[in-house]
mmCIF file of C-alpha atoms and ligand atoms in Angstrom:
data_model
loop_
_atom_site.group_PDB
_atom_site.id
_atom_site.type_symbol
_atom_site.label_atom_id
_atom_site.label_comp_id
_atom_site.label_asym_id
_atom_site.label_seq_id
_atom_site.Cartn_x
_atom_site.Cartn_y
_atom_site.Cartn_z
ATOM 1 C CA MET N 52 -8.908 -6.979 -54.404
ATOM 2 C CA SER N 53 -12.541 -7.517 -55.285
ATOM 3 C CA GLU N 54 -15.447 -5.244 -54.390
ATOM 4 C CA GLN N 55 -16.629 -8.138 -52.225
ATOM 5 C CA LYS N 56 -13.482 -7.701 -50.114
ATOM 6 C CA PHE N 57 -13.999 -3.929 -49.918
ATOM 7 C CA LYS N 58 -17.473 -4.695 -48.577
ATOM 8 C CA HIS N 59 -16.108 -7.100 -45.977
ATOM 9 C CA ILE N 60 -13.538 -4.551 -44.770
ATOM 10 C CA THR N 61 -16.088 -1.734 -44.382
ATOM 11 C CA GLU N 62 -18.524 -4.163 -42.748
ATOM 12 C CA ARG N 63 -15.817 -4.982 -40.232
ATOM 13 C CA SER N 64 -15.549 -1.277 -39.366
ATOM 14 C CA ARG N 65 -19.339 -1.171 -39.059
ATOM 15 C CA ALA N 66 -19.288 -4.196 -36.740
ATOM 16 C CA ILE N 67 -16.873 -2.336 -34.460
ATOM 17 C CA TYR N 68 -18.298 1.192 -34.723
ATOM 18 C CA GLY N 69 -21.965 0.808 -35.693
ATOM 19 C CA GLN N 70 -24.046 2.762 -38.182
ATOM 20 C CA GLY N 71 -23.721 6.391 -39.324
ATOM 21 C CA PHE N 72 -20.559 8.186 -40.408
ATOM 22 C CA ILE N 73 -17.408 6.580 -38.973
ATOM 23 C CA PRO N 74 -14.442 8.966 -38.517
ATOM 24 C CA LEU N 75 -10.849 7.812 -38.790
ATOM 25 C CA HIS N 76 -9.944 8.730 -35.221
ATOM 26 C CA ARG N 77 -12.022 10.775 -32.817
ATOM 27 C CA PRO N 78 -10.959 12.085 -29.421
ATOM 28 C CA VAL N 79 -12.684 10.790 -26.278
ATOM 29 C CA PHE N 80 -13.395 13.084 -23.319
ATOM 30 C CA GLU N 81 -15.139 10.834 -20.850
ATOM 31 C CA GLY N 82 -12.963 11.327 -17.784
ATOM 32 C CA ASN N 83 -11.990 14.384 -15.726
ATOM 33 C CA GLU N 84 -11.439 16.693 -18.713
ATOM 34 C CA ARG N 85 -14.296 19.095 -17.912
ATOM 35 C CA GLN N 86 -13.469 19.233 -14.215
ATOM 36 C CA TYR N 87 -9.784 19.984 -14.794
ATOM 37 C CA LEU N 88 -10.614 22.669 -17.357
ATOM 38 C CA VAL N 89 -12.954 24.358 -14.878
ATOM 39 C CA ASP N 90 -10.281 24.080 -12.145
ATOM 40 C CA CYS N 91 -7.888 25.754 -14.514
ATOM 41 C CA ILE N 92 -10.262 28.607 -15.378
ATOM 42 C CA ASP N 93 -11.088 29.098 -11.695
ATOM 43 C CA SER N 94 -7.382 29.326 -10.884
ATOM 44 C CA ASN N 95 -6.881 32.094 -13.502
ATOM 45 C CA PHE N 96 -3.806 30.197 -14.695
ATOM 46 C CA VAL N 97 -4.917 29.474 -18.242
ATOM 47 C CA SER N 98 -1.690 30.237 -20.066
ATOM 48 C CA SER N 99 1.815 28.799 -19.999
ATOM 49 C CA VAL N 100 2.348 29.015 -16.264
ATOM 50 C CA GLY N 101 0.352 26.659 -14.095
ATOM 51 C CA GLU N 102 0.444 23.457 -12.172
ATOM 52 C CA LYS N 103 -1.323 21.376 -14.840
ATOM 53 C CA VAL N 104 1.606 21.858 -17.218
ATOM 54 C CA THR N 105 4.113 20.476 -14.726
ATOM 55 C CA GLU N 106 1.678 17.740 -13.723
ATOM 56 C CA PHE N 107 1.210 16.711 -17.359
ATOM 57 C CA GLU N 108 4.987 16.656 -17.833
ATOM 58 C CA ARG N 109 5.300 14.410 -14.778
ATOM 59 C CA HIS N 110 2.607 12.065 -16.152
ATOM 60 C CA ILE N 111 4.503 11.664 -19.432
ATOM 61 C CA ALA N 112 7.890 11.217 -17.748
ATOM 62 C CA ASP N 113 6.445 8.577 -15.385
ATOM 63 C CA PHE N 114 4.580 6.762 -18.137
ATOM 64 C CA THR N 115 7.468 6.624 -20.602
ATOM 65 C CA GLY N 116 10.275 6.187 -18.088
ATOM 66 C CA ALA N 117 12.058 9.262 -19.457
ATOM 67 C CA LYS N 118 13.942 11.300 -16.880
ATOM 68 C CA HIS N 119 12.563 14.606 -18.186
ATOM 69 C CA ALA N 120 9.518 15.743 -20.153
ATOM 70 C CA ILE N 121 9.046 19.297 -21.443
ATOM 71 C CA ALA N 122 5.611 20.294 -22.733
ATOM 72 C CA THR N 123 5.290 22.304 -25.958
ATOM 73 C CA VAL N 124 2.500 23.884 -28.024
ATOM 74 C CA ASN N 125 2.561 21.039 -30.542
ATOM 75 C CA GLY N 126 4.605 18.106 -31.747
ATOM 76 C CA THR N 127 6.212 20.066 -34.571
ATOM 77 C CA ALA N 128 7.621 22.598 -32.092
ATOM 78 C CA ALA N 129 8.838 19.717 -29.914
ATOM 79 C CA LEU N 130 10.687 18.222 -32.884
ATOM 80 C CA GLN N 131 12.154 21.555 -33.943
ATOM 81 C CA VAL N 132 13.564 22.300 -30.508
ATOM 82 C CA ALA N 133 14.756 18.709 -30.062
ATOM 83 C CA LEU N 134 16.664 18.945 -33.347
ATOM 84 C CA GLN N 135 18.237 22.253 -32.369
ATOM 85 C CA LEU N 136 19.313 20.836 -29.035
ATOM 86 C CA ALA N 137 20.673 17.741 -30.761
ATOM 87 C CA GLY N 138 23.019 20.116 -32.568
ATOM 88 C CA VAL N 139 21.397 20.755 -35.944
ATOM 89 C CA ASN N 140 22.620 24.101 -37.286
ATOM 90 C CA ARG N 141 21.789 25.960 -40.486
ATOM 91 C CA GLY N 142 23.225 24.079 -43.458
ATOM 92 C CA ASP N 143 23.558 20.735 -41.651
ATOM 93 C CA GLU N 144 21.959 17.648 -43.155
ATOM 94 C CA VAL N 145 19.423 15.491 -41.346
ATOM 95 C CA LEU N 146 18.675 11.896 -42.367
ATOM 96 C CA VAL N 147 14.940 11.222 -42.365
ATOM 97 C CA GLN N 148 12.392 8.952 -43.939
ATOM 98 C CA SER N 149 10.401 10.311 -46.856
ATOM 99 C CA LEU N 150 7.318 8.354 -45.857
ATOM 100 C CA THR N 151 6.099 10.432 -42.928
ATOM 101 C CA PHE N 152 3.848 13.345 -42.083
ATOM 102 C CA ILE N 153 5.061 16.712 -43.384
ATOM 103 C CA ALA N 154 5.751 18.020 -39.852
ATOM 104 C CA THR N 155 8.745 15.692 -39.427
ATOM 105 C CA CYS N 156 10.465 17.355 -42.327
ATOM 106 C CA ASN N 157 9.215 20.894 -41.735
ATOM 107 C CA SER N 158 10.734 20.809 -38.253
ATOM 108 C CA ILE N 159 14.104 20.079 -39.893
ATOM 109 C CA SER N 160 13.638 23.037 -42.229
ATOM 110 C CA TYR N 161 12.789 25.371 -39.318
ATOM 111 C CA THR N 162 16.230 24.675 -37.851
ATOM 112 C CA GLY N 163 17.861 25.508 -41.189
ATOM 113 C CA GLY N 164 18.650 21.817 -41.652
ATOM 114 C CA ILE N 165 18.482 20.058 -45.020
ATOM 115 C CA PRO N 166 16.660 16.725 -45.232
ATOM 116 C CA VAL N 167 18.231 13.705 -46.896
ATOM 117 C CA PHE N 168 15.535 11.120 -47.561
ATOM 118 C CA LEU N 169 16.164 7.454 -46.825
ATOM 119 C CA ASP N 170 13.993 4.417 -47.389
ATOM 120 C CA VAL N 171 11.756 2.674 -44.852
ATOM 121 C CA ASP N 172 11.295 -1.005 -44.015
ATOM 122 C CA GLN N 173 8.259 -2.529 -45.684
ATOM 123 C CA ASP N 174 7.091 -4.223 -42.484
ATOM 124 C CA THR N 175 7.429 -1.372 -39.933
ATOM 125 C CA LEU N 176 6.987 1.621 -42.310
ATOM 126 C CA GLY N 177 9.789 3.177 -40.206
ATOM 127 C CA LEU N 178 13.336 4.163 -41.200
ATOM 128 C CA SER N 179 15.231 1.171 -42.560
ATOM 129 C CA PRO N 180 18.556 0.449 -40.829
ATOM 130 C CA THR N 181 19.555 -1.416 -43.992
ATOM 131 C CA ALA N 182 19.019 1.718 -46.084
ATOM 132 C CA LEU N 183 20.743 3.817 -43.424
ATOM 133 C CA GLU N 184 23.811 1.588 -43.344
ATOM 134 C CA LYS N 185 24.025 1.542 -47.143
ATOM 135 C CA PHE N 186 23.821 5.334 -47.260
ATOM 136 C CA LEU N 187 26.388 5.842 -44.503
ATOM 137 C CA LYS N 188 28.864 3.444 -46.119
ATOM 138 C CA ALA N 189 28.494 5.006 -49.562
ATOM 139 C CA HIS N 190 28.279 8.709 -48.761
ATOM 140 C CA VAL N 191 29.859 9.482 -45.410
ATOM 141 C CA GLU N 192 33.376 10.587 -44.624
ATOM 142 C CA MET N 193 34.405 11.118 -40.997
ATOM 143 C CA ARG N 194 36.202 14.373 -40.202
ATOM 144 C CA HIS N 195 37.314 14.959 -36.599
ATOM 145 C CA GLY N 196 34.665 12.544 -35.304
ATOM 146 C CA GLN N 197 31.841 14.131 -37.312
ATOM 147 C CA ALA N 198 30.017 12.684 -40.308
ATOM 148 C CA PHE N 199 30.163 14.612 -43.588
ATOM 149 C CA ASN N 200 28.303 13.877 -46.789
ATOM 150 C CA LYS N 201 31.061 13.431 -49.396
ATOM 151 C CA GLY N 202 28.749 14.542 -52.233
ATOM 152 C CA THR N 203 27.531 17.793 -50.688
ATOM 153 C CA ASN N 204 30.358 18.494 -48.244
ATOM 154 C CA ARG N 205 27.761 19.178 -45.550
ATOM 155 C CA ARG N 206 27.842 17.878 -41.986
ATOM 156 C CA ILE N 207 25.258 15.206 -41.157
ATOM 157 C CA ALA N 208 24.108 16.299 -37.728
ATOM 158 C CA ALA N 209 21.083 14.154 -36.931
ATOM 159 C CA CYS N 210 18.785 11.336 -37.931
ATOM 160 C CA VAL N 211 15.006 11.267 -37.348
ATOM 161 C CA PRO N 212 13.384 7.823 -37.420
ATOM 162 C CA VAL N 213 9.584 7.800 -37.089
ATOM 163 C CA HIS N 214 7.368 5.227 -35.373
ATOM 164 C CA ILE N 215 4.604 5.260 -37.947
ATOM 165 C CA PHE N 216 0.970 4.816 -36.830
ATOM 166 C CA GLY N 217 2.305 3.631 -33.452
ATOM 167 C CA ASN N 218 4.346 0.727 -34.862
ATOM 168 C CA PRO N 219 7.899 0.856 -33.488
ATOM 169 C CA CYS N 220 10.623 0.963 -36.117
ATOM 170 C CA ARG N 221 13.967 -0.872 -35.783
ATOM 171 C CA ILE N 222 15.232 1.782 -33.425
ATOM 172 C CA ALA N 223 18.040 -0.099 -31.648
ATOM 173 C CA LYS N 224 19.845 -0.877 -34.924
ATOM 174 C CA THR N 225 19.306 2.706 -36.105
ATOM 175 C CA ILE N 226 20.817 4.123 -32.921
ATOM 176 C CA ALA N 227 23.806 1.768 -33.093
ATOM 177 C CA LEU N 228 24.568 2.854 -36.668
ATOM 178 C CA CYS N 229 24.187 6.556 -35.886
ATOM 179 C CA ASP N 230 26.375 6.216 -32.782
ATOM 180 C CA ALA N 231 29.134 4.721 -34.900
ATOM 181 C CA TYR N 232 29.068 7.823 -37.120
ATOM 182 C CA GLY N 233 28.592 10.437 -34.375
ATOM 183 C CA ILE N 234 25.085 11.290 -35.600
ATOM 184 C CA SER N 235 22.486 12.302 -32.986
ATOM 185 C CA VAL N 236 19.118 10.565 -33.072
ATOM 186 C CA VAL N 237 15.878 12.441 -32.431
ATOM 187 C CA GLU N 238 12.941 10.045 -32.381
ATOM 188 C CA ASP N 239 9.708 11.250 -33.921
ATOM 189 C CA ALA N 240 7.407 9.452 -31.495
ATOM 190 C CA ALA N 241 4.503 11.799 -32.319
ATOM 191 C CA GLU N 242 2.273 8.815 -33.060
ATOM 192 C CA SER N 243 3.656 6.288 -30.598
ATOM 193 C CA LEU N 244 2.710 7.145 -27.018
ATOM 194 C CA GLY N 245 2.113 3.717 -25.467
ATOM 195 C CA SER N 246 4.349 1.824 -27.955
ATOM 196 C CA TYR N 247 7.332 -0.195 -26.792
ATOM 197 C CA VAL N 248 10.367 -2.083 -27.969
ATOM 198 C CA GLY N 249 10.585 -4.867 -25.424
ATOM 199 C CA LYS N 250 9.752 -2.995 -22.234
ATOM 200 C CA GLN N 251 11.341 0.296 -23.289
ATOM 201 C CA HIS N 252 9.066 3.097 -24.436
ATOM 202 C CA THR N 253 9.525 4.580 -27.898
ATOM 203 C CA GLY N 254 11.040 8.048 -27.803
ATOM 204 C CA THR N 255 13.476 7.094 -25.034
ATOM 205 C CA PHE N 256 16.086 5.468 -27.291
ATOM 206 C CA GLY N 257 17.363 8.618 -28.986
ATOM 207 C CA LYS N 258 19.085 11.627 -27.468
ATOM 208 C CA LEU N 259 15.648 13.249 -27.456
ATOM 209 C CA GLY N 260 12.138 12.155 -28.453
ATOM 210 C CA ALA N 261 9.011 14.092 -29.386
ATOM 211 C CA PHE N 262 5.296 13.369 -28.946
ATOM 212 C CA SER N 263 2.198 15.029 -30.394
ATOM 213 C CA PHE N 264 -1.136 15.511 -28.653
ATOM 214 C CA ASN N 265 -2.997 16.804 -31.671
ATOM 215 C CA GLY N 266 -6.746 16.116 -31.760
ATOM 216 C CA ASN N 267 -6.252 13.086 -33.990
ATOM 217 C CA LYS N 268 -3.729 11.367 -31.697
ATOM 218 C CA LEU N 269 -4.221 8.635 -29.098
ATOM 219 C CA ILE N 270 -4.566 11.198 -26.330
ATOM 220 C CA THR N 271 -5.071 14.862 -27.044
ATOM 221 C CA THR N 272 -4.619 18.273 -25.476
ATOM 222 C CA GLY N 273 -6.332 19.974 -28.437
ATOM 223 C CA GLY N 274 -2.890 20.929 -29.676
ATOM 224 C CA GLY N 275 0.244 20.006 -27.818
ATOM 225 C CA GLY N 276 3.555 18.215 -27.807
ATOM 226 C CA MET N 277 6.283 16.980 -25.508
ATOM 227 C CA ILE N 278 10.052 16.629 -25.644
ATOM 228 C CA ILE N 279 11.513 13.773 -23.625
ATOM 229 C CA THR N 280 15.142 13.163 -22.718
ATOM 230 C CA ASP N 281 17.295 11.577 -20.015
ATOM 231 C CA ASP N 282 19.907 14.313 -20.322
ATOM 232 C CA ASP N 283 19.689 16.915 -17.509
ATOM 233 C CA GLU N 284 21.395 19.664 -19.477
ATOM 234 C CA LEU N 285 19.287 19.134 -22.627
ATOM 235 C CA ALA N 286 16.134 19.120 -20.503
ATOM 236 C CA HIS N 287 17.136 22.393 -18.884
ATOM 237 C CA ARG N 288 17.884 23.902 -22.309
ATOM 238 C CA ALA N 289 14.571 22.615 -23.711
ATOM 239 C CA LYS N 290 12.572 24.318 -20.955
ATOM 240 C CA HIS N 291 14.612 27.506 -21.347
ATOM 241 C CA VAL N 292 14.296 27.937 -25.114
ATOM 242 C CA THR N 293 10.607 26.977 -25.156
ATOM 243 C CA THR N 294 9.857 29.679 -22.560
ATOM 244 C CA THR N 295 11.350 32.661 -24.456
ATOM 245 C CA ALA N 296 14.779 32.052 -22.888
ATOM 246 C CA LYS N 297 13.755 34.177 -19.921
ATOM 247 C CA VAL N 298 16.298 34.307 -17.129
ATOM 248 C CA PRO N 299 14.484 33.708 -13.815
ATOM 249 C CA HIS N 300 13.965 36.994 -11.973
ATOM 250 C CA PRO N 301 11.124 38.209 -9.733
ATOM 251 C CA TYR N 302 10.214 41.123 -12.041
ATOM 252 C CA GLU N 303 12.881 41.981 -14.642
ATOM 253 C CA TYR N 304 12.567 40.829 -18.256
ATOM 254 C CA VAL N 305 15.942 39.424 -19.182
ATOM 255 C CA HIS N 306 16.265 36.969 -22.057
ATOM 256 C CA ASP N 307 19.680 35.553 -22.858
ATOM 257 C CA GLU N 308 19.061 34.191 -26.382
ATOM 258 C CA ILE N 309 16.351 34.111 -29.041
ATOM 259 C CA GLY N 310 13.876 31.696 -27.494
ATOM 260 C CA TYR N 311 10.376 30.613 -28.456
ATOM 261 C CA ASN N 312 6.929 31.045 -26.987
ATOM 262 C CA TYR N 313 6.384 27.303 -27.303
ATOM 263 C CA ARG N 314 5.264 26.268 -23.818
ATOM 264 C CA LEU N 315 1.982 24.366 -23.645
ATOM 265 C CA PRO N 316 -0.817 26.451 -22.039
ATOM 266 C CA ASN N 317 -2.218 25.248 -18.728
ATOM 267 C CA LEU N 318 -5.697 24.821 -20.269
ATOM 268 C CA ASN N 319 -4.369 22.334 -22.803
ATOM 269 C CA ALA N 320 -2.310 20.573 -20.149
ATOM 270 C CA ALA N 321 -5.461 20.184 -18.032
ATOM 271 C CA LEU N 322 -6.939 18.093 -20.841
ATOM 272 C CA GLY N 323 -3.714 16.115 -21.016
ATOM 273 C CA CYS N 324 -3.775 15.266 -17.302
ATOM 274 C CA ALA N 325 -7.306 13.888 -17.603
ATOM 275 C CA GLN N 326 -6.432 11.962 -20.779
ATOM 276 C CA MET N 327 -3.388 10.376 -19.142
ATOM 277 C CA GLU N 328 -5.590 8.911 -16.404
ATOM 278 C CA ARG N 329 -7.390 6.917 -19.120
ATOM 279 C CA LEU N 330 -4.352 5.958 -21.193
ATOM 280 C CA PRO N 331 -3.803 2.389 -19.901
ATOM 281 C CA GLN N 332 -7.456 1.510 -20.454
ATOM 282 C CA MET N 333 -7.429 3.224 -23.818
ATOM 283 C CA LEU N 334 -4.453 1.106 -24.904
ATOM 284 C CA GLU N 335 -6.349 -2.066 -23.973
ATOM 285 C CA ILE N 336 -9.384 -0.952 -25.963
ATOM 286 C CA LYS N 337 -7.216 -0.082 -28.961
ATOM 287 C CA ALA N 338 -5.526 -3.485 -28.788
ATOM 288 C CA ASP N 339 -8.959 -5.081 -28.802
ATOM 289 C CA VAL N 340 -10.009 -3.081 -31.893
ATOM 290 C CA ALA N 341 -6.818 -4.173 -33.661
ATOM 291 C CA ARG N 342 -7.533 -7.806 -32.712
ATOM 292 C CA ARG N 343 -11.060 -7.564 -34.074
ATOM 293 C CA TYR N 344 -9.733 -6.273 -37.376
ATOM 294 C CA THR N 345 -6.887 -8.716 -37.748
ATOM 295 C CA GLN N 346 -8.895 -11.825 -36.863
ATOM 296 C CA CYS N 347 -11.099 -11.313 -39.877
ATOM 297 C CA PHE N 348 -8.406 -9.869 -42.171
ATOM 298 C CA ASP N 349 -6.225 -12.913 -41.803
ATOM 299 C CA ASP N 350 -9.181 -15.095 -42.906
ATOM 300 C CA MET N 351 -9.917 -12.785 -45.826
ATOM 301 C CA GLY N 352 -6.318 -12.570 -47.015
ATOM 302 C CA VAL N 353 -6.160 -8.818 -46.386
ATOM 303 C CA SER N 354 -2.642 -7.650 -45.650
ATOM 304 C CA TYR N 355 -2.381 -5.665 -42.391
ATOM 305 C CA VAL N 356 0.539 -3.706 -40.911
ATOM 306 C CA HIS N 357 1.488 -5.702 -37.792
ATOM 307 C CA ALA N 358 3.926 -4.593 -35.099
ATOM 308 C CA LEU N 359 7.292 -6.371 -35.311
ATOM 309 C CA SER N 360 7.770 -9.304 -33.008
ATOM 310 C CA GLY N 361 9.299 -8.077 -29.719
ATOM 311 C CA THR N 362 7.566 -4.701 -30.033
ATOM 312 C CA THR N 363 4.165 -3.459 -28.877
ATOM 313 C CA SER N 364 2.149 -0.972 -30.895
ATOM 314 C CA ASN N 365 -0.302 1.456 -29.324
ATOM 315 C CA ASN N 366 -2.520 0.598 -32.329
ATOM 316 C CA TRP N 367 -3.114 4.293 -32.969
ATOM 317 C CA LEU N 368 -4.102 3.827 -36.609
ATOM 318 C CA ASN N 369 -4.805 0.462 -38.191
ATOM 319 C CA ALA N 370 -3.400 0.180 -41.694
ATOM 320 C CA ILE N 371 -3.972 -2.234 -44.544
ATOM 321 C CA ILE N 372 -1.979 -2.817 -47.698
ATOM 322 C CA PHE N 373 -3.689 -3.047 -51.086
ATOM 323 C CA ASP N 374 -2.453 -4.735 -54.247
ATOM 324 C CA GLY N 375 -1.579 -1.472 -55.996
ATOM 325 C CA LEU N 376 -2.615 2.106 -56.662
ATOM 326 C CA GLU N 377 -5.743 1.268 -58.654
ATOM 327 C CA ASP N 378 -6.944 -1.156 -56.022
ATOM 328 C CA ARG N 379 -6.163 1.330 -53.231
ATOM 329 C CA ASN N 380 -7.996 4.172 -54.989
ATOM 330 C CA ALA N 381 -11.043 1.996 -55.641
ATOM 331 C CA PHE N 382 -11.204 1.115 -51.947
ATOM 332 C CA LEU N 383 -10.777 4.741 -50.828
ATOM 333 C CA LYS N 384 -13.727 5.717 -53.031
ATOM 334 C CA TYR N 385 -15.833 2.734 -51.993
ATOM 335 C CA SER N 386 -15.316 3.211 -48.246
ATOM 336 C CA ASN N 387 -15.603 7.003 -48.132
ATOM 337 C CA ASP N 388 -18.776 6.857 -50.273
ATOM 338 C CA ALA N 389 -20.129 4.386 -47.722
ATOM 339 C CA GLY N 390 -19.498 6.817 -44.827
ATOM 340 C CA VAL N 391 -16.509 4.856 -43.516
ATOM 341 C CA MET N 392 -13.612 7.294 -43.361
ATOM 342 C CA THR N 393 -10.373 5.931 -44.754
ATOM 343 C CA ARG N 394 -7.229 7.771 -45.777
ATOM 344 C CA PRO N 395 -4.193 6.932 -47.896
ATOM 345 C CA ILE N 396 -0.740 7.150 -46.364
ATOM 346 C CA TRP N 397 1.069 10.445 -47.048
ATOM 347 C CA ARG N 398 2.676 11.384 -50.341
ATOM 348 C CA LEU N 399 6.427 10.902 -50.196
ATOM 349 C CA LEU N 400 7.897 14.183 -49.002
ATOM 350 C CA ASN N 401 10.526 14.290 -51.740
ATOM 351 C CA THR N 402 7.686 14.489 -54.293
ATOM 352 C CA LEU N 403 6.453 17.787 -52.784
ATOM 353 C CA SER N 404 7.770 20.923 -54.509
ATOM 354 C CA MET N 405 9.666 22.318 -51.496
ATOM 355 C CA TYR N 406 11.586 19.081 -50.944
ATOM 356 C CA ALA N 407 11.917 17.967 -54.572
ATOM 357 C CA ASP N 408 15.611 18.870 -54.777
ATOM 358 C CA CYS N 409 16.673 16.960 -51.676
ATOM 359 C CA GLN N 410 18.965 13.956 -51.976
ATOM 360 C CA HIS N 411 17.318 10.538 -51.619
ATOM 361 C CA ASP N 412 18.332 6.904 -51.916
ATOM 362 C CA GLY N 413 15.774 5.712 -54.469
ATOM 363 C CA LEU N 414 13.142 4.996 -51.795
ATOM 364 C CA GLU N 415 12.065 1.675 -53.258
ATOM 365 C CA ASN N 416 9.984 0.451 -50.302
ATOM 366 C CA SER N 417 8.600 3.920 -49.634
ATOM 367 C CA ARG N 418 7.300 4.187 -53.202
ATOM 368 C CA TRP N 419 5.789 0.714 -52.982
ATOM 369 C CA LEU N 420 4.000 1.565 -49.731
ATOM 370 C CA GLU N 421 2.887 5.011 -50.917
ATOM 371 C CA ASP N 422 0.731 3.317 -53.557
ATOM 372 C CA ARG N 423 -0.785 0.745 -51.231
ATOM 373 C CA VAL N 424 -1.260 1.746 -47.582
ATOM 374 C CA VAL N 425 -4.647 2.904 -46.302
ATOM 375 C CA ASN N 426 -5.713 3.766 -42.742
ATOM 376 C CA ILE N 427 -9.081 2.507 -41.583
ATOM 377 C CA PRO N 428 -11.246 3.734 -38.670
ATOM 378 C CA SER N 429 -9.383 3.236 -35.403
ATOM 379 C CA SER N 430 -11.104 5.264 -32.654
ATOM 380 C CA VAL N 431 -12.082 3.992 -29.241
ATOM 381 C CA PRO N 432 -15.623 2.728 -29.926
ATOM 382 C CA ASP N 433 -18.553 4.513 -28.253
ATOM 383 C CA GLY N 434 -19.205 3.186 -24.765
ATOM 384 C CA ALA N 435 -15.981 1.166 -24.646
ATOM 385 C CA PHE N 436 -14.803 2.780 -21.415
ATOM 386 C CA ASP N 437 -16.317 1.397 -18.250
ATOM 387 C CA HIS N 438 -17.112 4.416 -16.170
HETATM 388 C C1 LIG Q 115 4.802 11.598 -37.549
HETATM 389 C C2 LIG Q 115 4.398 12.949 -37.038
HETATM 390 N N1 LIG Q 115 5.358 13.847 -36.763
HETATM 391 C C3 LIG Q 115 5.066 15.056 -36.281
HETATM 392 C C4 LIG Q 115 3.752 15.434 -36.037
HETATM 393 C C5 LIG Q 115 3.517 16.831 -35.591
HETATM 394 O O1 LIG Q 115 2.713 16.976 -34.490
HETATM 395 P P1 LIG Q 115 1.752 18.236 -34.324
HETATM 396 O O2 LIG Q 115 0.614 18.083 -35.261
HETATM 397 O O3 LIG Q 115 1.342 18.149 -32.888
HETATM 398 O O4 LIG Q 115 2.565 19.455 -34.594
HETATM 399 C C6 LIG Q 115 2.723 14.525 -36.303
HETATM 400 C C7 LIG Q 115 1.307 14.783 -36.031
HETATM 401 O O5 LIG Q 115 0.602 15.616 -36.381
HETATM 402 C C8 LIG Q 115 3.048 13.262 -36.825
HETATM 403 O O6 LIG Q 115 2.090 12.366 -37.122
#
């Protein structure tokens, strides 16, 4: 790509966001955030017990159509607990894409699980059902209804597809394949609140799904996460283990297993309640930003990561694809020097020292994308909300 094109891309960001430094994604607190925080402080319920936590859970359940939502301190904790509840035990293998944020894989490690890295689709950046099927056919042996990796002799307990940057992956095909092999699916929907396949919300396809409300996400609680599921028993277990496994009692401290102090504090949930009130409008604004980028990119011949037909992205982070590593690096330098924040996609997790020994399938598309994908500024522009 020529420097002229780099200029056009950064100018497009400037046309949307104006002059001065442009961050990649900034949070917006223009609704009831302050009021709800003050309400929370006034109530003295600032920690993990309080009505804002249950209200925030209800907001997420209603919005996504999930039967249950359980709030957690962050998305990583949500994923960890979801994996445990999906049946991942120490020494089990978990199928996961290598092209994702480190937290996806760390959550597997926290359960004692061992990641096996599979390739992604070039168009969605999410787990490739083609790669999954190839792996299952070549490496899996069924024993008493459970999938075992013939090479390692370990049980394959779960699969974690990720909806990258808000773009839904081919989740229905992934679930169908995993079902056929008795493998539980936990959807990493950390980045995809407001993203759909048809009319069904991402995160509701698997046995459990997990969201993140980190400060860089579409809506934020400062730090926070959520487990969603339609399964009554799993929902009950999720609440129990994220609240130190305390057995309800008016004053005695009885805990019936090793639980976690993972429940979202009321203060953070207060932010979440206010943010949820703005979510539909925020999604419209984000769709408009994406439209403004793509209109000009198509004319310029810049390749952009579009949502698959039949799916709707929340347009959390816009992403473009460069011709190769050199081209990508030149653009990263050009744009960041110009005060327009851009970031490369993550390094493949199997290239990091702690995951270097994990099995992988060659990761052809992942390696191709690793060298080429860059995120460009994607916030809600200043003043975009009508008050
Ligand atoms: C794909 C993905 N998975 C998991 C997480 C973990 O979420 P958190 O940062 O809230 O722990 C994030 C976000 O940070 C993410 O982008």
